[in-house]
């Protein structure tokens, strides 16, 4: 899935495209997170460098 991120001084912009395998539709997800990454509800820290291949 194509995913893109743009790092700014205080935050990171995120955009992801998901395509329907049968065609005819797709989803665009837009988000932002702090520049230092996030901590999930179960305590795992996800750094800005970690991700899904981007």
Short mmCIF file of C-alpha atoms in Angstrom, two decimals:
data_model
loop_
_atom_site.label_atom_id
_atom_site.label_comp_id
_atom_site.label_asym_id
_atom_site.label_seq_id
_atom_site.Cartn_x
_atom_site.Cartn_y
_atom_site.Cartn_z
CA UNK A 1 0.00 0.00 0.00
CA UNK A 2 1.39 3.42 -0.82
CA UNK A 3 2.08 5.42 2.34
CA UNK A 4 3.75 8.76 2.68
CA UNK A 5 4.97 10.89 5.58
CA UNK A 6 6.16 14.46 5.84
CA UNK A 7 8.27 15.35 8.85
CA UNK A 8 7.89 18.82 10.29
CA UNK A 9 9.58 20.31 13.34
CA UNK A 10 6.81 19.43 15.83
CA UNK A 11 4.78 16.75 14.06
CA UNK A 12 4.59 14.25 11.20
CA UNK A 13 1.87 14.31 8.54
CA UNK A 14 0.76 10.85 7.36
CA UNK A 15 -1.22 9.78 4.31
CA UNK A 16 -2.10 6.22 3.27
CA UNK A 17 -4.04 4.90 0.27
CA UNK A 18 -5.91 1.59 0.41
CA UNK A 19 -7.36 0.17 -2.79
CA UNK A 20 -10.23 -2.29 -3.11
CA UNK A 21 -8.81 -5.48 -4.60
CA UNK A 22 -11.90 -5.83 -6.81
CA UNK A 23 -11.59 -2.28 -8.15
CA UNK A 24 -13.96 0.63 -8.17
CA UNK A 25 -13.12 2.15 -4.77
CA UNK A 26 -10.33 3.22 -2.47
CA UNK A 27 -9.76 4.83 0.94
CA UNK A 28 -7.45 7.71 1.82
CA UNK A 29 -6.37 8.00 5.47
CA UNK A 30 -4.95 11.30 6.73
CA UNK A 31 -3.36 11.67 10.15
CA UNK A 32 -0.63 13.38 12.12
CA UNK A 33 1.42 12.44 15.16
CA UNK A 34 4.06 14.04 17.39
CA UNK A 35 7.56 14.31 15.91
CA UNK A 36 8.92 11.88 18.53
CA UNK A 37 6.49 9.11 17.53
CA UNK A 38 3.64 7.57 19.52
CA UNK A 39 3.08 5.17 22.38
CA UNK A 40 0.23 2.70 21.87
CA UNK A 41 -2.39 1.97 24.53
CA UNK A 42 -0.49 -1.27 25.40
CA UNK A 43 2.78 0.63 25.97
CA UNK A 44 4.70 -0.05 22.74
CA UNK A 45 6.61 3.00 21.48
CA UNK A 46 6.59 3.45 17.70
CA UNK A 47 9.41 5.70 16.59
CA UNK A 48 9.09 8.05 13.57
CA UNK A 49 11.55 5.85 11.64
CA UNK A 50 9.53 2.67 12.18
CA UNK A 51 6.64 2.08 9.85
CA UNK A 52 5.30 0.11 6.98
CA UNK A 53 8.12 0.45 4.51
CA UNK A 54 8.11 4.21 4.03
#
